[in-house]
Amino acid sequence: MSTQSEHPTLLIPGPIEFDDAVLQSMSHYSESHVGPAFVSVFGDVLSDLRKLFQSTDDSAQPFVISGSGTLGWDLVGANLIESGEAALVLGTGYFSDGFADALRVYGADVTELKAPVGSRPQLPEIEAALKAKKYKLLTVTHVDTSTGVLSELRNLSELVHSVSPETLVIVDGVCSVACEEIAFDDWKLDGVVTASQKAIGVPAGLSISFFSGRAIKAIESRKTPPATYYASMMRWLPIMRNYEAKKPSYFATPSPQLIHALHTSLTQILSVPLSERFAKHREASDKIKAAITKMGLNQVASNPDDQAHGMTAIYLPETIQIAQILPSLSKKNIVFAGGIHKEIATKYIRFGHMGVSILEPERGHIERALQSLEEGLAEFGYQKA
Amino acid sequence: MSTQSEHPTLLIPGPIEFDDAVLQSMSHYSESHVGPAFVSVFGDVLSDLRKLFQSTDDSAQPFVISGSGTLGWDLVGANLIESGEAALVLGTGYFSDGFADALRVYGADVTELKAPVGSRPQLPEIEAALKAKKYKLLTVTHVDTSTGVLSELRNLSELVHSVSPETLVIVDGVCSVACEEIAFDDWKLDGVVTASQKAIGVPAGLSISFFSGRAIKAIESRKTPPATYYASMMRWLPIMRNYEAKKPSYFATPSPQLIHALHTSLTQILSVPLSERFAKHREASDKIKAAITKMGLNQVASNPDDQAHGMTAIYLPETIQIAQILPSLSKKNIVFAGGIHKEIATKYIRFGHMGVSILEPERGHIERALQSLEEGLAEFGYQKA
């Protein structure tokens, strides 16, 4: 049974199109948040998240908390850093700026290492920054949803561990988890914060995060208590441990329906090797980017090595406005997003390609989107130079 | 079409049983959080909340934010009080203690005026407390879900306005909004925080709150910025105003599915006069309490005037354990909750009676619950004294 009536195809960088079974789980009958059936499902979700993050380190800890993805920034700011401690934020766009703002709210002494629009800070400058000052943590936005710039994590983390081993490596994975590879243990990451509505494929409403044993220890050895109640990881930690041990536990009421939907989606995700999932996103992305280039369009992420595989940020031809192309696409039942990076917001559009739109090519989402884009541009007189 | 398969009847004080149409809305197809269709629905939800709170004061402001009900405490603690300012918390049980804890996390100087278990602080002692010290705000837990004690708001607010007019009157309405009357403007309240999964009848995952123009002004005139990013009301205020004006706006991604479910439920709630809804909850509650008394059982809320109308906390006979009666009820497909107030947790059970279980008596939930309770007690040898 399909729960989805005819509707425009949503190809923005989140929320994405959802699988029918996931949406069906959203209407699960009401259950007690401390009853054995629900506790078991929540426990399985937490165990499944360990697999999604390719982690077998028992000291690492998944958290699933009701909230927007943004809440992940508060988890980091309120728990992992104390007032006056230094944070190095790798600047890639709107979302790294947001992370920096959130850390400042909690009193962090933030240094933003900003790259030009469409690129990312390079290892030599990061090395120099790490040598110039002692940082409690470094944050990297794995995919900056404002630019489609993909940051490399493995060599970055190796650099941090070599130059400043006490610095925690924190990843904003909102637009990367479940479509870009993240080997949490192997890459020695300390934290990844993400949300449900992107490649994880579940309606918005869940802040999902994963922290290393080292990060948990950093919280446990704070000199001052965290200045938050709801986002206090020490309050959630025993709850998450109990749920995973299938014991009822209460701090704040979780959303059984969203947890059921997450359970359905994670079961689907883990039913095929993760490497296959990442490869499919990569292949589809390569084709999309080739088609965009063939149309004579440029990407905001200028270096092919720095391009995300779950979204593409595309500069419009100078003769065409966002207010022309988005409504034109909409008439063709394709929904793209406008720009959000303040320096270039009016000049580009964003195309999300994650989850079922990639894994079920028979839906035809990507072909229709590319064709609609080409037709839409032609409607307004654009011809490839 | 029913989205609900056979399932145990959930009669805990939240989450409650949900209407089919509300659950169906949870599986709404994916939409852009800034697209016109969703923005319009979110705008209607905010306007409907004004009606639910019986407010026509344009300076008052509804907020709907992804999160558990607990997040409402952070909204108050992080925004309405500054470090070192004083708060008077009326102590009625587990949930007023939680509110006090949350305020302390944000640096409030908290005085808890605690009543004995099963009762609430009385006006003369509240008056004395207000005269003894200047409080930035007073909090009252309208229905303390740990005891089923109902606090009176109208005379309380009148007292505060008369004795200490600058003190903000803040209500924890998690277990009262949409089953107990709240006349926000008439009673001169400054804030009500609640959640989706109780009498509002929507799956958990939304923090819903309503603040007076005076409360908003108090935030705007803070001497220090709020020590929170996600729970910052100043960050959410323009977003909520834009949504209500049906203009797209972004701070953090809301949950379209939960907002659709809230829209469906509020439309149902507002389709009959609120007075009728409250009267039905009151009548049903009176019958339930009479039946409990007839069984020879006592309530935790000892004074009939202080008894909530959406739940009943019931002392077990001394010879019967929670570990006997809850499984016995469960076998009869009735789910009640155990105790949560730490002083009496093992001695009582909680019966939630809100929403469709009351408004659609043809479901037979209440009759089956009372009959199952009586039979369950008899199974373990209980006879009315």
GROMACS .gro file of N, CA and C in nm, chain B residues 298-351:
model
  162
  683ASN      N    1  -0.792   0.492   4.688
  683ASN     CA    2  -0.768   0.635   4.710
  683ASN      C    3  -0.686   0.695   4.596
  684GLN      N    4  -0.706   0.822   4.575
  684GLN     CA    5  -0.625   0.893   4.477
  684GLN      C    6  -0.505   0.961   4.543
  685VAL      N    7  -0.400   0.979   4.465
  685VAL     CA    8  -0.284   1.053   4.516
  685VAL      C    9  -0.324   1.198   4.540
  686ALA      N   10  -0.400   1.255   4.448
  686ALA     CA   11  -0.452   1.391   4.465
  686ALA      C   12  -0.569   1.383   4.562
  687SER      N   13  -0.543   1.424   4.687
  687SER     CA   14  -0.639   1.393   4.793
  687SER      C   15  -0.760   1.486   4.796
  688ASN      N   16  -0.743   1.609   4.754
  688ASN     CA   17  -0.853   1.705   4.759
  688ASN      C   18  -0.929   1.704   4.626
  689PRO      N   19  -1.060   1.675   4.629
  689PRO     CA   20  -1.136   1.668   4.502
  689PRO      C   21  -1.122   1.793   4.415
  690ASP      N   22  -1.104   1.908   4.475
  690ASP     CA   23  -1.088   2.031   4.395
  690ASP      C   24  -0.954   2.037   4.322
  691ASP      N   25  -0.860   1.955   4.367
  691ASP     CA   26  -0.725   1.959   4.309
  691ASP      C   27  -0.699   1.840   4.217
  692GLN      N   28  -0.804   1.777   4.169
  692GLN     CA   29  -0.783   1.657   4.088
  692GLN      C   30  -0.791   1.689   3.939
  693ALA      N   31  -0.690   1.647   3.865
  693ALA     CA   32  -0.686   1.668   3.721
  693ALA      C   33  -0.801   1.596   3.653
  694HIS      N   34  -0.836   1.644   3.532
  694HIS     CA   35  -0.946   1.582   3.458
  694HIS      C   36  -0.901   1.499   3.340
  695GLY      N   37  -0.770   1.490   3.319
  695GLY     CA   38  -0.719   1.410   3.208
  695GLY      C   39  -0.640   1.289   3.255
  696MET      N   40  -0.629   1.273   3.385
  696MET     CA   41  -0.555   1.158   3.439
  696MET      C   42  -0.596   1.136   3.583
  697THR      N   43  -0.571   1.016   3.634
  697THR     CA   44  -0.596   0.985   3.773
  697THR      C   45  -0.479   0.902   3.826
  698ALA      N   46  -0.423   0.947   3.937
  698ALA     CA   47  -0.316   0.870   4.003
  698ALA      C   48  -0.380   0.796   4.119
  699ILE      N   49  -0.365   0.664   4.118
  699ILE     CA   50  -0.443   0.578   4.208
  699ILE      C   51  -0.351   0.497   4.299
  700TYR      N   52  -0.368   0.512   4.431
  700TYR     CA   53  -0.293   0.427   4.524
  700TYR      C   54  -0.342   0.283   4.513
  701LEU      N   55  -0.249   0.189   4.508
  701LEU     CA   56  -0.288   0.048   4.508
  701LEU      C   57  -0.323   0.005   4.650
  702PRO      N   58  -0.408  -0.095   4.664
  702PRO     CA   59  -0.427  -0.154   4.797
  702PRO      C   60  -0.290  -0.204   4.847
  703GLU      N   61  -0.269  -0.201   4.978
  703GLU     CA   62  -0.137  -0.236   5.032
  703GLU      C   63  -0.093  -0.377   4.996
  704THR      N   64  -0.188  -0.464   4.971
  704THR     CA   65  -0.156  -0.606   4.944
  704THR      C   66  -0.119  -0.631   4.799
  705ILE      N   67  -0.129  -0.528   4.715
  705ILE     CA   68  -0.108  -0.550   4.571
  705ILE      C   69   0.009  -0.468   4.519
  706GLN      N   70   0.094  -0.532   4.440
  706GLN     CA   71   0.214  -0.470   4.386
  706GLN      C   72   0.191  -0.421   4.242
  707ILE      N   73   0.267  -0.318   4.204
  707ILE     CA   74   0.263  -0.270   4.065
  707ILE      C   75   0.299  -0.383   3.969
  708ALA      N   76   0.398  -0.465   4.009
  708ALA     CA   77   0.443  -0.575   3.923
  708ALA      C   78   0.339  -0.685   3.908
  709GLN      N   79   0.231  -0.677   3.987
  709GLN     CA   80   0.118  -0.769   3.967
  709GLN      C   81   0.012  -0.704   3.877
  710ILE      N   82  -0.026  -0.582   3.912
  710ILE     CA   83  -0.145  -0.524   3.847
  710ILE      C   84  -0.117  -0.477   3.703
  711LEU      N   85   0.000  -0.418   3.678
  711LEU     CA   86   0.023  -0.369   3.541
  711LEU      C   87   0.029  -0.485   3.440
  712PRO      N   88   0.101  -0.594   3.469
  712PRO     CA   89   0.097  -0.708   3.375
  712PRO      C   90  -0.044  -0.768   3.362
  713SER      N   91  -0.120  -0.769   3.471
  713SER     CA   92  -0.256  -0.822   3.464
  713SER      C   93  -0.342  -0.736   3.370
  714LEU      N   94  -0.328  -0.604   3.383
  714LEU     CA   95  -0.400  -0.513   3.292
  714LEU      C   96  -0.352  -0.533   3.148
  715SER      N   97  -0.223  -0.548   3.134
  715SER     CA   98  -0.164  -0.565   3.001
  715SER      C   99  -0.222  -0.687   2.931
  716LYS      N  100  -0.243  -0.795   3.008
  716LYS     CA  101  -0.304  -0.915   2.949
  716LYS      C  102  -0.445  -0.887   2.901
  717LYS      N  103  -0.509  -0.791   2.963
  717LYS     CA  104  -0.644  -0.750   2.922
  717LYS      C  105  -0.637  -0.639   2.818
  718ASN      N  106  -0.515  -0.616   2.764
  718ASN     CA  107  -0.496  -0.516   2.658
  718ASN      C  108  -0.516  -0.372   2.702
  719ILE      N  109  -0.489  -0.347   2.829
  719ILE     CA  110  -0.499  -0.211   2.882
  719ILE      C  111  -0.360  -0.172   2.936
  720VAL      N  112  -0.310  -0.059   2.890
  720VAL     CA  113  -0.179  -0.013   2.937
  720VAL      C  114  -0.196   0.110   3.027
  721PHE      N  115  -0.167   0.092   3.156
  721PHE     CA  116  -0.158   0.202   3.251
  721PHE      C  117  -0.009   0.229   3.276
  722ALA      N  118   0.020   0.338   3.345
  722ALA     CA  119   0.160   0.370   3.379
  722ALA      C  120   0.184   0.344   3.527
  723GLY      N  121   0.308   0.316   3.562
  723GLY     CA  122   0.347   0.303   3.702
  723GLY      C  123   0.366   0.441   3.765
  724GLY      N  124   0.406   0.440   3.889
  724GLY     CA  125   0.431   0.566   3.960
  724GLY      C  126   0.563   0.627   3.919
  725ILE      N  127   0.577   0.757   3.941
  725ILE     CA  128   0.702   0.826   3.905
  725ILE      C  129   0.746   0.922   4.015
  726HIS      N  130   0.656   0.956   4.107
  726HIS     CA  131   0.694   1.046   4.217
  726HIS      C  132   0.780   0.966   4.314
  727LYS      N  133   0.905   1.014   4.337
  727LYS     CA  134   1.003   0.927   4.404
  727LYS      C  135   0.961   0.885   4.545
  728GLU      N  136   0.881   0.967   4.614
  728GLU     CA  137   0.845   0.930   4.752
  728GLU      C  138   0.743   0.817   4.758
  729ILE      N  139   0.669   0.796   4.650
  729ILE     CA  140   0.559   0.698   4.654
  729ILE      C  141   0.558   0.607   4.531
  730ALA      N  142   0.668   0.608   4.454
  730ALA     CA  143   0.667   0.546   4.320
  730ALA      C  144   0.612   0.402   4.317
  731THR      N  145   0.642   0.324   4.419
  731THR     CA  146   0.601   0.182   4.414
  731THR      C  147   0.458   0.161   4.460
  732LYS      N  148   0.393   0.267   4.503
  732LYS     CA  149   0.262   0.249   4.569
  732LYS      C  150   0.142   0.286   4.484
  733TYR      N  151   0.165   0.335   4.363
  733TYR     CA  152   0.049   0.383   4.287
  733TYR      C  153   0.066   0.363   4.138
  734ILE      N  154  -0.045   0.373   4.068
  734ILE     CA  155  -0.045   0.363   3.922
  734ILE      C  156  -0.115   0.487   3.864
  735ARG      N  157  -0.091   0.509   3.735
  735ARG     CA  158  -0.149   0.628   3.671
  735ARG      C  159  -0.232   0.588   3.549
  736PHE      N  160  -0.349   0.647   3.540
  736PHE     CA  161  -0.449   0.617   3.438
  736PHE      C  162  -0.472   0.749   3.362
   0.00000   0.00000   0.00000
